[in-house]
mmCIF file of C-alpha atoms in Angstrom:
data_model
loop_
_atom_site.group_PDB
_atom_site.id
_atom_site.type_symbol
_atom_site.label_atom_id
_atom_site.label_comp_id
_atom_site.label_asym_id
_atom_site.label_seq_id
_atom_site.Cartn_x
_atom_site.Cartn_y
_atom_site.Cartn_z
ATOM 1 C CA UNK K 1 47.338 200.813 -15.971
ATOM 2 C CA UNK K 2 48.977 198.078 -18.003
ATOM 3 C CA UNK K 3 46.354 195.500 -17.158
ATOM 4 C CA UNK K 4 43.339 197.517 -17.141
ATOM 5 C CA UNK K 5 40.420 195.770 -18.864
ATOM 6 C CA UNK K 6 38.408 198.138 -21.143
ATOM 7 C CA UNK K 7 35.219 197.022 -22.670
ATOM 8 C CA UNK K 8 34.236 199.299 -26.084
ATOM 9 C CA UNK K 9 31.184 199.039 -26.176
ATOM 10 C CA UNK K 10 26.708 200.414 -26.910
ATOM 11 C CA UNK K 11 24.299 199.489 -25.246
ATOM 12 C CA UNK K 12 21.893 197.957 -28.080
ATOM 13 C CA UNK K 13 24.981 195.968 -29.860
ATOM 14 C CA UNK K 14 26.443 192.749 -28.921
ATOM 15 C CA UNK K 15 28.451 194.129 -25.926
ATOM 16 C CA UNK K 16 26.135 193.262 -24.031
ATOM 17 C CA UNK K 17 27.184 189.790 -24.180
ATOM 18 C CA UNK K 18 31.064 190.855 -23.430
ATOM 19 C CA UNK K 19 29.366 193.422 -20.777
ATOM 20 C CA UNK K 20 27.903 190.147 -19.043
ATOM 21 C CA UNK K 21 31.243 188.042 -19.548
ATOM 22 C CA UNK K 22 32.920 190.569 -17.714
ATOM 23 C CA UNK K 23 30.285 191.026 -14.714
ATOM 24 C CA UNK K 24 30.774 187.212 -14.143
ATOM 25 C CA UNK K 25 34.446 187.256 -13.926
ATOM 26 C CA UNK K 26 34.034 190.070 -11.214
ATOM 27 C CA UNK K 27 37.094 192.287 -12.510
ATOM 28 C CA UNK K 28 37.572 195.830 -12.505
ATOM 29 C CA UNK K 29 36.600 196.830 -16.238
ATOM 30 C CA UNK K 30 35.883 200.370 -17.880
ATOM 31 C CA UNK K 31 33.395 200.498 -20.222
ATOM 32 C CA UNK K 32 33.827 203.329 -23.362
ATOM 33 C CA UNK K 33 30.108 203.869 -24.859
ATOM 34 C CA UNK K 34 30.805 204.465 -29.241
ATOM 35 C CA UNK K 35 27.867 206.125 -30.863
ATOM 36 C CA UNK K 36 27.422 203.904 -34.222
ATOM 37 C CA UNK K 37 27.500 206.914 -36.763
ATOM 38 C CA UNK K 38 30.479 208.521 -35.031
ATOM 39 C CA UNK K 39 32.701 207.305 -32.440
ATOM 40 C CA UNK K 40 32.801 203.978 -33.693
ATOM 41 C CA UNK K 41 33.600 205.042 -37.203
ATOM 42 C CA UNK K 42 36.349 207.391 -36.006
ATOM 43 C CA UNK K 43 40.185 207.145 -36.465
ATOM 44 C CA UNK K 44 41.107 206.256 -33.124
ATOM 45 C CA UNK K 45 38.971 203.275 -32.708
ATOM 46 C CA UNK K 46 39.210 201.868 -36.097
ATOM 47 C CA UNK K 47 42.732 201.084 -34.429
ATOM 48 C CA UNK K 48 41.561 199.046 -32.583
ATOM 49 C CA UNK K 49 38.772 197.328 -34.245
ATOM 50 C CA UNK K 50 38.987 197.867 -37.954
ATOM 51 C CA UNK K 51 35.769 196.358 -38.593
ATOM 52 C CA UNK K 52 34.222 199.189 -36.726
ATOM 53 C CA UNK K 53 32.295 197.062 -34.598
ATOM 54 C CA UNK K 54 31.161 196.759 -31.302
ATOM 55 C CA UNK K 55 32.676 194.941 -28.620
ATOM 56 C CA UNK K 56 35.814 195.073 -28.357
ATOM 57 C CA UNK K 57 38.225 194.458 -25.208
ATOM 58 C CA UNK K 58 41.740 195.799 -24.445
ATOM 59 C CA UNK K 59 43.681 193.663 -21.809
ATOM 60 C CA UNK K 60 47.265 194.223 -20.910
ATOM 61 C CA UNK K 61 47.573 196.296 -24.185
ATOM 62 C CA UNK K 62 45.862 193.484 -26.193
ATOM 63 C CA UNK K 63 43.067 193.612 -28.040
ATOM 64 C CA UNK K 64 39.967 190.663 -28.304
ATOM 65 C CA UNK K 65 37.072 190.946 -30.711
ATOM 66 C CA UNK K 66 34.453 188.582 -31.590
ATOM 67 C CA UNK K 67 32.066 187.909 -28.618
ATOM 68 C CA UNK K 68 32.697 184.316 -28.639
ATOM 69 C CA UNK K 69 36.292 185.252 -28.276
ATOM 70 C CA UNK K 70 36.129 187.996 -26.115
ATOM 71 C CA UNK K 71 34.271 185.181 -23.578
ATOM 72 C CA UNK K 72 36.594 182.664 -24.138
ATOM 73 C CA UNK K 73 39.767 184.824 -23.488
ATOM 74 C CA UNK K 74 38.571 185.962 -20.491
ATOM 75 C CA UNK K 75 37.831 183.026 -19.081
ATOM 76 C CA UNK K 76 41.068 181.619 -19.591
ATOM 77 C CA UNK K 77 42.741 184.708 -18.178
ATOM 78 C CA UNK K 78 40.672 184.831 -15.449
ATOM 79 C CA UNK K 79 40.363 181.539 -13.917
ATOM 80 C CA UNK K 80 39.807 182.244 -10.440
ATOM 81 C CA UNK K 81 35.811 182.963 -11.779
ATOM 82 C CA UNK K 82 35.663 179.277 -12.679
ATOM 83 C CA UNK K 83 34.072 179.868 -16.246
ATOM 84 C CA UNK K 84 36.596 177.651 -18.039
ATOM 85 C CA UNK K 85 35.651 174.243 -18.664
ATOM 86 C CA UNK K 86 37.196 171.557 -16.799
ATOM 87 C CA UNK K 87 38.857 168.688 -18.570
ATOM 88 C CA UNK K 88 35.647 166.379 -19.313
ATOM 89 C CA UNK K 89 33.831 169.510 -20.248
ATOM 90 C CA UNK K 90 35.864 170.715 -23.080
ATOM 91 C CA UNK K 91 34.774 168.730 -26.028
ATOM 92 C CA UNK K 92 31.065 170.062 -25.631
ATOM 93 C CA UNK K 93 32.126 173.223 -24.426
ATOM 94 C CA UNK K 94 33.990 174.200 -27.653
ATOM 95 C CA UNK K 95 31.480 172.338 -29.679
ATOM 96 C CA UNK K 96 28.312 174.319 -28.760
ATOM 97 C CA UNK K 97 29.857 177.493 -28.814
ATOM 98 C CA UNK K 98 30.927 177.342 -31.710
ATOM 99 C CA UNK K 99 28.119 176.000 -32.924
ATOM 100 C CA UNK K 100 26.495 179.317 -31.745
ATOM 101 C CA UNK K 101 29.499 181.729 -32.923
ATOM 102 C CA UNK K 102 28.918 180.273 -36.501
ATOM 103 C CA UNK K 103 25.313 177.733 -37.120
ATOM 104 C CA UNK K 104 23.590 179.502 -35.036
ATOM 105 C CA UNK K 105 24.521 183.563 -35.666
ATOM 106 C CA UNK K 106 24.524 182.613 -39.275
ATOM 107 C CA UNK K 107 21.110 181.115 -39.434
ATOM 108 C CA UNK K 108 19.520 183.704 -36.880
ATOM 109 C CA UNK K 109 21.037 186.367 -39.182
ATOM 110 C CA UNK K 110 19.745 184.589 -41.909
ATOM 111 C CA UNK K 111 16.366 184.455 -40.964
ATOM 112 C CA UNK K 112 16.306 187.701 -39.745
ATOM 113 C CA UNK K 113 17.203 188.625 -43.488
ATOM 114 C CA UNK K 114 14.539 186.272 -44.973
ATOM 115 C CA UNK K 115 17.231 184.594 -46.766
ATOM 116 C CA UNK K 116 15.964 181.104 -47.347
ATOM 117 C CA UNK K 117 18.497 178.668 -49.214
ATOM 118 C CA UNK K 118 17.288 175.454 -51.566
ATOM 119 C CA UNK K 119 18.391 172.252 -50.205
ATOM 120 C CA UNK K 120 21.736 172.634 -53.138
ATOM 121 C CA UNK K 121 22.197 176.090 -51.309
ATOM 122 C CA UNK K 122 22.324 175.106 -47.916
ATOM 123 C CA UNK K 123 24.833 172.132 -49.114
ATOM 124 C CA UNK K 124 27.463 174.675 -48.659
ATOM 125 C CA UNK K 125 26.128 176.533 -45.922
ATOM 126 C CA UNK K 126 27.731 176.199 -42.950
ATOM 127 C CA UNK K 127 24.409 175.415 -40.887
ATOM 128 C CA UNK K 128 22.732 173.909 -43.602
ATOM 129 C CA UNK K 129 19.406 175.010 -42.504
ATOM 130 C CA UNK K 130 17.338 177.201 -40.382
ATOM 131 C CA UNK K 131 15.406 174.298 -39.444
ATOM 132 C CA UNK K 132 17.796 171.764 -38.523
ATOM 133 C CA UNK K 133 19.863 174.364 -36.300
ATOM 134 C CA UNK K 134 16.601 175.319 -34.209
ATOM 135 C CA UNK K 135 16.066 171.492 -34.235
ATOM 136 C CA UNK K 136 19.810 170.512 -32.776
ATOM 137 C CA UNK K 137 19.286 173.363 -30.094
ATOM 138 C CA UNK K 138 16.018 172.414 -29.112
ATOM 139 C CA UNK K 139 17.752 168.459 -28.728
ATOM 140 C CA UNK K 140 20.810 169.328 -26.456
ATOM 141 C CA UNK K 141 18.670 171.818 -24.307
ATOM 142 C CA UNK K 142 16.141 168.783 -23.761
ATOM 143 C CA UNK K 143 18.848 166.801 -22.532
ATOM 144 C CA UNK K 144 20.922 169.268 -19.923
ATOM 145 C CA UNK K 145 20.834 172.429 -18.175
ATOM 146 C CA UNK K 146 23.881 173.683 -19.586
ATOM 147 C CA UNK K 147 25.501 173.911 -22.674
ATOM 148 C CA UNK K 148 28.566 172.250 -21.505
ATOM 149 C CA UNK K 149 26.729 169.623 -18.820
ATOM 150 C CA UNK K 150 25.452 170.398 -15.827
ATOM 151 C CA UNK K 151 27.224 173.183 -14.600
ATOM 152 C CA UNK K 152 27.525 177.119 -15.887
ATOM 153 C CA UNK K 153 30.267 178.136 -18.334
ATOM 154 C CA UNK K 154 31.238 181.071 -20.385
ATOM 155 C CA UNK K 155 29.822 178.775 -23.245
ATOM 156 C CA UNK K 156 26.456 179.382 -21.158
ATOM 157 C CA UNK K 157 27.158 183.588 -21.721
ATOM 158 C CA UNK K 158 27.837 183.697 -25.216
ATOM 159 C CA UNK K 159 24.803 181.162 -26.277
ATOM 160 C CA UNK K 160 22.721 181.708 -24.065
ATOM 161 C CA UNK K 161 22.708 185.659 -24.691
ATOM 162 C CA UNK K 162 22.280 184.550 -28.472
ATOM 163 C CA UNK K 163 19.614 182.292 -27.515
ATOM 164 C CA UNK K 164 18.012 185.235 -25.598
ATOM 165 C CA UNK K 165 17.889 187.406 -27.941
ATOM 166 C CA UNK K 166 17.154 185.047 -30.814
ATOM 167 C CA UNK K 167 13.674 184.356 -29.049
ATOM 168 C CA UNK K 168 13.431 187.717 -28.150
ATOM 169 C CA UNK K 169 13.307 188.994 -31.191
ATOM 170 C CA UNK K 170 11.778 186.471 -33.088
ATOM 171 C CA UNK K 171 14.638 185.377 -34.436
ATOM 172 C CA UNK K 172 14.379 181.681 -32.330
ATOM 173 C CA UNK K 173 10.962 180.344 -31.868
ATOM 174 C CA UNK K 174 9.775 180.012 -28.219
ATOM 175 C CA UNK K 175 10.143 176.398 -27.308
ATOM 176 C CA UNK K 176 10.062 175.008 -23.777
ATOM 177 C CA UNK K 177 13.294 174.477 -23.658
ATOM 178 C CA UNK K 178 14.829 177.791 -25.221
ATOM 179 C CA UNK K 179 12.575 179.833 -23.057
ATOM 180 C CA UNK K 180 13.202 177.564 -19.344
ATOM 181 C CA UNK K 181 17.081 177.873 -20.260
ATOM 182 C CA UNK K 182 17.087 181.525 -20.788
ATOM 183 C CA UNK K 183 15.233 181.784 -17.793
ATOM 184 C CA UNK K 184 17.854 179.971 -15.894
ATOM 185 C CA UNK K 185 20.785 182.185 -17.234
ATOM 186 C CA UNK K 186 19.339 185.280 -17.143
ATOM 187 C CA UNK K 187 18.172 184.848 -13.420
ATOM 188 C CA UNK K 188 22.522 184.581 -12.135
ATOM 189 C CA UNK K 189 23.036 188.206 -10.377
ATOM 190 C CA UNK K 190 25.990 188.767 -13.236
ATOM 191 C CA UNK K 191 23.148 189.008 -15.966
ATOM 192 C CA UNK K 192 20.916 191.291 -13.773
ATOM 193 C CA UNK K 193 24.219 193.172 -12.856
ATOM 194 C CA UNK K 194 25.303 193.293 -16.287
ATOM 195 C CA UNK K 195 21.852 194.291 -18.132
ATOM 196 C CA UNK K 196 21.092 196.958 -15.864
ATOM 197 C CA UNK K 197 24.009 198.881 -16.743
ATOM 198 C CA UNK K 198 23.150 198.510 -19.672
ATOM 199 C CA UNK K 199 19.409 199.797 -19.672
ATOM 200 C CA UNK K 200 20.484 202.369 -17.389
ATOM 201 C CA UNK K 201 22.985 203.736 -20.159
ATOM 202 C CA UNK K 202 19.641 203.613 -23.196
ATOM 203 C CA UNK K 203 17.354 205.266 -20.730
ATOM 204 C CA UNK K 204 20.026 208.034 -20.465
ATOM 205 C CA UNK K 205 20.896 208.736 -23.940
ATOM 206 C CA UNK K 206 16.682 208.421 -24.392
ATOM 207 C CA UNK K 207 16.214 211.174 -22.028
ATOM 208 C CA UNK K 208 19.448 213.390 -23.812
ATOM 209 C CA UNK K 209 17.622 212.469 -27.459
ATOM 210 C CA UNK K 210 13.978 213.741 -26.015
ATOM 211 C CA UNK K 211 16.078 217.087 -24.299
ATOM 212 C CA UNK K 212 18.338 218.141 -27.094
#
């Protein structure tokens, strides 16, 4: 079908933030699971993604990478969901995530890395520190429930699954308000939809690992 949505994806990559961006927007979608050392490296999806990297989505023949873009997109071409921002929401809803598609994966990545820049260093980074970006989150989170005000957004999906995992993993530290807001997200039925797909999928390739 011409407008079928498929979602490449695994289910311990960054899909899982497209996986939830789709659940919200209630579509139809088929999901196609790439191993990392094989099907994701092959030929055929190369094609489509020549980073190799997971997610990517085909729409109407079309293809979206990025996961900021991928939740962007389909909000936009899927209005109905009511994930776009509306007119006094845009300026903060492009800031912040944006903020998080480049401050915020950068430093997180960063971190993760134990790259620390000097102060001369971080005068051409992008985030200029690790510090200050925790320190800007921690600021707008104190002051509203959302990212883009007081209602949910697809700017809520892609930071707020950054901001997830980020103090998941140690990669964020746990303040109040990182921890309250990730509570809020991740308690919308989409998420729960959304991540137990997922965890279904990793407890089935666990159980083919421990069999084969």
């Amino acid at each position: 079908m011409a407008d079928e949505l498929v979602l490449y994806t695994n289910p311990q990559s960054r899909g899982r933030i497209a996986r939830w961006m789709l659940e919200e927007i209630g579509a139809p979608y088929r999901a196609e699971v790439l191993e990392y050392a094989t099907t994701m490296k092959a030929a055929e999806y190369r094609a489509i993604n020549p980073m190799a990297k997971v997610p990517a989505l085909v729409h109407n023949g079309k293809v979206v990478t990025e996961c900021a873009a991928i939740c962007v997109y389909l909000a936009e071409a899927f209005p109905q969901a009511g994930l776009a921002p509306l007119p006094e929401e845009r300026a903060d809803y492009y800031r912040w995530l944006f903020f998080g598609a480049g401050p915020v994966e950068q430093a997180m990545t960063n971190h993760y890395a134990a790259f620390h820049a000097t102060e001369e260093q971080g005068q051409m980074f992008g985030y200029g520190s690790y510090d200050r970006v925790v320190d800007v989150l921690d600021e707008l989170l104190l002051s509203r429930a959302y990212i883009a005000g007081d209602r949910f957004t697809a700017a809520d999906v892609y930071v707020g699954a950054q901001l997830s995992w980020g103090t998941m993993f140690g990669l964020l530290p746990k303040r109040d308000s990182f921890l309250a807001y990730v509570a809020r997200i991740e308690a919308r039925e989409a998420h729960q939809r959304a991540s137990a797909l997922d965890d279904a999928l990793m407890a089935e390739r666990q159980t083919a690992t421990e069999s084969a």
